Coordinates of N, CA, C and O in Angstrom, one line a residue:
M48 N 0.8 -1.3 -0.4 CA 0.2 0.3 -0.4 C 0.8 1.3 0.6 O 1.5 1.4 0.8
G49 N 1.1 1.9 -0.7 CA 0.9 3.4 -1.2 C 0.4 4.5 -0.4 O -0.4 4.2 0.1
K50 N 1.7 5.6 -0.3 CA 0.8 6.8 0.8 C 0.2 7.5 -0.6 O 0.4 7.8 -1.9
Q51 N -1.1 7.6 -0.4 CA -2.0 8.7 -1.1 C -2.4 10.3 -0.6 O -2.2 10.0 0.6
P52 N -1.2 11.2 -1.5 CA -2.3 12.1 -1.0 C -3.7 12.8 -1.0 O -4.2 12.6 -1.3
V53 N -3.7 13.4 0.7 CA -4.5 14.2 1.2 C -4.9 15.3 0.9 O -4.0 16.0 1.4
K54 N -6.2 15.7 0.4 CA -6.1 17.2 0.2 C -7.1 18.2 1.8 O -7.8 17.1 1.8
M55 N -6.2 18.7 1.9 CA -6.3 19.6 3.5 C -6.8 20.4 3.1 O -6.2 21.2 2.6
R56 N -7.6 21.3 4.1 CA -7.9 22.7 4.0 C -7.5 23.3 5.6 O -8.1 22.6 6.2
A57 N -6.7 24.4 4.7 CA -6.5 25.4 6.0 C -7.7 26.3 7.0 O -8.0 27.0 5.7
V58 N -7.8 26.2 7.9 CA -7.9 27.7 7.9 C -7.3 28.9 8.9 O -7.0 28.0 9.6
V59 N -7.7 30.1 8.1 CA -6.9 30.6 8.5 C -8.3 31.5 9.2 O -8.5 32.4 8.6
Y60 N -7.5 31.7 10.5 CA -8.5 32.9 11.3 C -8.0 34.5 11.0 O -6.5 34.1 11.2
A61 N -7.9 35.4 10.7 CA -7.4 36.6 10.9 C -9.0 38.0 11.8 O -10.0 37.9 11.3
L62 N -8.7 38.8 11.9 CA -8.6 40.0 12.6 C -9.1 41.0 11.1 O -8.2 41.9 10.5
S63 N -10.1 41.6 10.9 CA -10.0 42.9 10.1 C -9.9 43.9 10.7 O -10.0 43.9 11.7
P64 N -8.6 44.7 10.2 CA -8.7 46.4 10.8 C -10.0 47.4 11.4 O -9.8 48.1 11.6
F65 N -11.2 46.7 10.6 CA -12.3 47.4 10.6 C -12.9 47.7 11.3 O -14.3 47.8 12.0
Q66 N -12.8 45.9 12.2 CA -14.1 44.9 13.0 C -13.1 45.4 14.1 O -12.3 45.7 14.4
Q67 N -14.3 46.7 15.0 CA -13.8 47.0 16.5 C -14.5 46.6 17.3 O -14.4 47.3 18.5
K68 N -15.7 45.2 17.1 CA -16.0 44.6 18.5 C -15.5 43.0 18.7 O -15.3 41.7 18.7
I69 N -14.2 43.6 19.2 CA -13.2 42.1 19.7 C -13.5 42.0 21.0 O -13.6 40.9 21.6
M70 N -13.6 42.9 22.4 CA -14.0 42.4 23.6 C -15.3 42.8 23.6 O -15.7 43.3 25.1
S71 N -16.5 42.5 22.5 CA -18.0 42.5 23.0 C -18.6 41.8 23.9 O -19.4 41.8 25.0
G72 N -17.9 41.0 24.0 CA -18.6 39.3 24.4 C -18.3 39.6 26.1 O -18.6 39.1 26.6
L73 N -17.0 40.7 26.1 CA -16.6 40.8 27.3 C -17.7 41.8 28.5 O -17.8 41.2 29.3
W74 N -18.0 42.4 27.6 CA -19.7 43.3 28.5 C -20.4 42.5 28.3 O -21.1 43.9 29.4
K75 N -20.7 42.1 27.3 CA -22.1 41.1 27.9 C -22.9 40.6 28.9 O -21.9 40.0 29.2
D76 N -23.4 41.7 28.9 CA -24.1 40.3 30.3 C -23.3 40.7 32.0 O -23.3 39.6 32.3
L77 N -22.4 41.7 32.5 CA -22.0 41.7 33.1 C -22.3 41.7 34.5 O -21.0 41.2 35.2
P78 N -23.1 42.9 35.1 CA -24.0 42.3 36.4 C -24.2 41.2 36.2 O -23.8 40.7 37.8
G79 N -24.7 40.3 35.5 CA -25.5 38.5 35.8 C -24.2 37.4 35.8 O -24.1 36.9 36.8
K80 N -22.4 38.1 35.5 CA -21.5 37.2 35.9 C -20.9 37.8 36.8 O -20.3 36.7 37.4
I81 N -21.2 39.1 37.4 CA -20.7 39.4 38.8 C -21.2 38.7 39.4 O -20.2 38.1 40.5
S82 N -22.5 38.7 39.4 CA -23.2 38.3 41.1 C -23.4 37.0 40.5 O -23.5 36.3 41.5
H83 N -22.8 36.1 39.4 CA -23.0 34.7 39.3 C -20.7 34.5 40.4 O -20.9 33.6 41.1
K84 N -20.0 34.7 39.6 CA -19.0 34.5 40.3 C -18.8 35.2 41.7 O -18.5 34.1 43.0
V85 N -20.1 35.7 42.5 CA -19.8 36.2 43.8 C -20.3 35.1 44.5 O -20.2 34.9 45.9
S86 N -22.1 35.0 43.9 CA -22.5 33.7 44.2 C -21.7 32.8 44.1 O -21.6 31.7 46.0
E87 N -21.2 32.2 43.7 CA -19.7 31.0 43.7 C -18.8 30.8 44.7 O -18.6 29.8 45.2
N88 N -18.3 32.1 44.7 CA -17.2 32.6 45.9 C -17.1 33.2 46.8 O -16.5 34.0 47.7
W89 N -18.4 33.4 47.4 CA -18.2 34.3 48.7 C -17.6 33.4 49.7 O -16.8 34.3 50.3
I90 N -17.8 33.0 50.3 CA -17.2 31.5 50.6 C -15.4 32.4 51.3 O -14.9 33.0 51.9
S91 N -15.1 32.4 50.0 CA -13.4 32.3 49.6 C -12.7 33.9 50.1 O -12.2 35.1 51.1
A92 N -14.0 35.2 49.1 CA -14.4 36.4 49.6 C -13.9 36.6 50.9 O -13.4 37.7 51.2
T93 N -15.0 36.1 51.9 CA -15.1 36.4 53.2 C -14.0 36.5 53.7 O -13.5 36.7 54.5
L94 N -13.1 34.8 53.8 CA -11.9 35.1 54.1 C -10.9 35.7 54.0 O -9.8 35.6 54.6
L95 N -11.1 36.4 52.9 CA -9.8 36.9 52.4 C -9.9 38.5 52.8 O -9.5 38.6 53.4
L96 N -11.0 38.7 52.4 CA -11.3 40.5 53.1 C -12.1 40.6 54.6 O -11.3 41.5 55.1
A97 N -12.4 39.5 55.2 CA -12.6 39.7 56.9 C -10.7 40.3 57.6 O -11.2 41.0 58.2
P98 N -9.8 39.4 57.3 CA -8.5 39.5 58.1 C -8.2 41.3 57.7 O -7.7 41.8 58.3
L99 N -8.0 41.8 56.1 CA -7.6 42.9 55.6 C -8.5 44.4 56.8 O -7.8 44.7 56.9
V100 N -9.9 43.8 56.6 CA -10.5 44.9 57.2 C -10.4 44.4 58.7 O -10.1 45.8 59.0
G101 N -10.3 44.0 59.4 CA -10.1 44.1 61.0 C -8.7 44.4 60.5 O -8.2 45.5 61.9
T102 N -7.1 44.0 60.1 CA -6.4 44.5 60.3 C -6.2 45.9 60.4 O -5.4 47.0 61.1
Y103 N -7.1 46.2 59.5 CA -7.0 48.0 58.8 C -7.7 48.9 60.2 O -7.4 49.7 60.2
T104 N -8.7 48.2 60.4 CA -9.9 49.1 61.7 C -8.7 49.0 62.8 O -8.8 49.7 63.6
Y105 N -8.1 48.3 62.9 CA -7.1 47.4 64.2 C -6.4 48.6 64.1 O -5.7 49.7 65.4
V106 N -5.4 48.7 62.6 CA -4.3 49.8 63.1 C -4.6 51.6 62.8 O -4.1 52.1 63.6
Q107 N -6.0 51.7 62.0 CA -6.3 53.0 62.4 C -6.8 53.4 64.1 O -6.8 54.8 64.4
N108 N -7.7 52.2 64.7 CA -7.8 52.3 66.2 C -6.1 53.1 67.1 O -6.8 53.9 68.0
F109 N -5.3 51.9 66.7 CA -4.0 52.0 67.4 C -3.7 53.1 67.2 O -3.1 54.1 67.9
K110 N -3.5 54.0 66.1 CA -3.0 54.9 65.6 C -4.0 56.0 66.2 O -2.9 57.1 66.4
E111 N -4.8 56.2 66.6 CA -6.0 57.3 66.8 C -5.5 57.1 68.1 O -5.4 58.3 69.4
K112 N -5.6 56.0 69.3 CA -5.1 56.2 70.6 C -3.6 57.0 70.9 O -3.2 57.6 71.6
E113 N -2.7 56.7 70.0 CA -1.8 57.2 69.6 C -1.3 58.0 69.6 O -0.8 59.0 70.3
K114 N -2.1 58.5 69.0 CA -2.0 60.5 68.6 C -2.7 61.3 70.4 O -2.2 62.3 70.3
M115 N -3.7 60.2 70.6 CA -4.3 60.7 71.5 C -3.5 61.3 72.4 O -3.0 62.3 73.6
E116 N -2.7 59.5 73.1 CA -1.4 59.5 74.3 C -0.5 60.9 74.2 O -0.2 61.7 75.5
H117 N 0.1 60.9 73.1 CA 0.7 62.1 72.7 C 0.6 63.7 72.7 O 1.5 64.4 72.3
S118 N -0.5 63.6 72.6 CA -0.8 64.8 72.2 C -1.2 65.6 73.7 O -0.6 65.6 74.7
H119 N -1.0 67.5 73.5 CA -0.4 68.0 74.8 C -1.4 68.4 75.8 O -1.0 67.7 76.9
L120 N -2.5 68.6 75.3 CA -3.5 68.4 75.9 C -4.5 67.4 75.1 O -5.3 68.0 74.7
S121 N -4.5 66.0 76.2 CA -5.7 65.3 75.2 C -7.5 65.1 75.6 O -7.4 65.5 76.6
I122 N -8.0 65.3 74.6 CA -9.4 65.5 75.1 C -10.4 64.4 74.7 O -9.3 63.5 74.5
P123 N -10.6 64.4 75.9 CA -11.5 62.5 76.3 C -12.3 62.6 75.2 O -13.3 63.3 74.5
Y124 N -12.0 61.7 74.7 CA -12.5 60.8 74.0 C -14.5 60.3 74.5 O -14.3 59.3 74.7
V125 N -15.3 60.3 73.1 CA -16.6 60.2 74.4 C -17.1 59.2 72.6 O -18.0 58.6 72.9
S126 N -17.4 59.8 71.3 CA -18.5 59.2 70.6 C -17.1 59.1 69.2 O -16.2 60.4 68.9
R127 N -17.7 58.8 68.2 CA -17.1 58.8 66.7 C -16.9 60.3 66.3 O -16.8 60.3 64.6
C128 N -18.3 60.8 66.2 CA -18.1 62.3 65.6 C -17.9 63.7 66.6 O -18.4 64.4 66.5
N129 N -17.0 63.0 67.3 CA -16.1 63.8 68.0 C -16.6 65.1 68.6 O -16.4 66.4 68.7
R130 N -17.8 64.4 69.2 CA -18.2 65.5 70.1 C -18.2 64.9 72.0 O -18.4 64.1 72.1
L131 N -18.1 65.8 72.4 CA -17.8 66.3 74.0 C -19.6 66.5 74.3 O -20.2 67.5 74.6
T132 N -19.9 66.1 75.5 CA -21.1 66.1 75.9 C -20.6 66.1 77.7 O -20.2 65.3 78.3
G133 N -22.1 66.3 78.2 CA -21.8 66.2 79.7 C -20.7 66.8 80.4 O -19.9 67.8 80.1
H134 N -20.3 65.6 81.1 CA -19.5 65.5 82.4 C -18.3 66.0 81.8 O -17.3 67.3 82.0
A135 N -17.5 65.5 80.3 CA -16.5 65.3 79.6 C -16.4 67.0 79.1 O -15.2 67.2 79.3
L136 N -17.2 67.8 78.6 CA -17.4 68.3 77.4 C -17.1 69.7 79.0 O -16.6 70.7 79.2
K137 N -17.6 69.8 80.5 CA -17.4 70.4 81.8 C -15.6 70.1 81.8 O -15.3 71.5 82.5
M138 N -15.3 69.1 82.5 CA -13.8 69.2 82.6 C -13.2 69.7 81.4 O -12.3 70.1 82.3
F139 N -13.1 69.3 80.5 CA -12.1 70.2 78.9 C -12.3 71.2 79.2 O -11.9 72.1 79.2
T140 N -13.5 72.2 80.0 CA -13.4 73.9 79.7 C -12.8 74.1 81.0 O -11.9 75.2 80.9
M141 N -12.9 73.4 81.7 CA -12.3 74.0 83.2 C -11.1 73.7 82.7 O -9.6 74.6 83.7
F142 N -9.7 72.7 82.5 CA -9.2 72.8 82.2 C -8.0 73.8 81.2 O -7.4 74.5 81.2
Q143 N -9.1 73.7 80.3 CA -8.8 75.2 79.4 C -8.9 76.5 80.1 O -8.0 77.2 80.2
N144 N -9.7 76.8 80.6 CA -9.5 78.0 81.4 C -8.7 77.8 82.4 O -8.3 79.4 83.5
C145 N -7.8 77.0 82.8 CA -7.3 77.1 84.0 C -5.3 78.0 83.9 O -5.4 77.9 82.6
S146 N -4.9 78.6 84.3 CA -4.1 79.3 84.3 C -2.8 78.8 84.0 O -2.0 79.6 83.5
I147 N -2.3 77.5 84.4 CA -1.0 76.5 84.6 C -1.2 76.2 83.3 O 0.0 75.9 82.9
I148 N -2.0 75.7 82.2 CA -1.6 75.2 80.9 C -1.9 76.2 80.3 O -3.0 76.7 79.8
H149 N -1.3 76.4 78.6 CA -0.9 77.5 78.1 C -2.0 77.1 77.2 O -2.2 76.2 76.5

């Protein structure tokens, strides 16, 4: 048996320089794709983000405490909205009016 030549077709893919829809499939149904990925991987995302958010919160709180400890006249920390209320406000104004403290 001899070798017989076989006709083959070659498929050549080329992109026309005038075709602009190269990445249109990427943007199609983007919210659906994102929600699908999040619903599949929410446990992994939580395990990744929880330590990062916890570390960031701890560092910001630590820096704020250090700043308050090393300030010249420490203001009592009452709430996150930085308001002094009640007894803390009376004590702070009393210290401000004292002639010993500059």
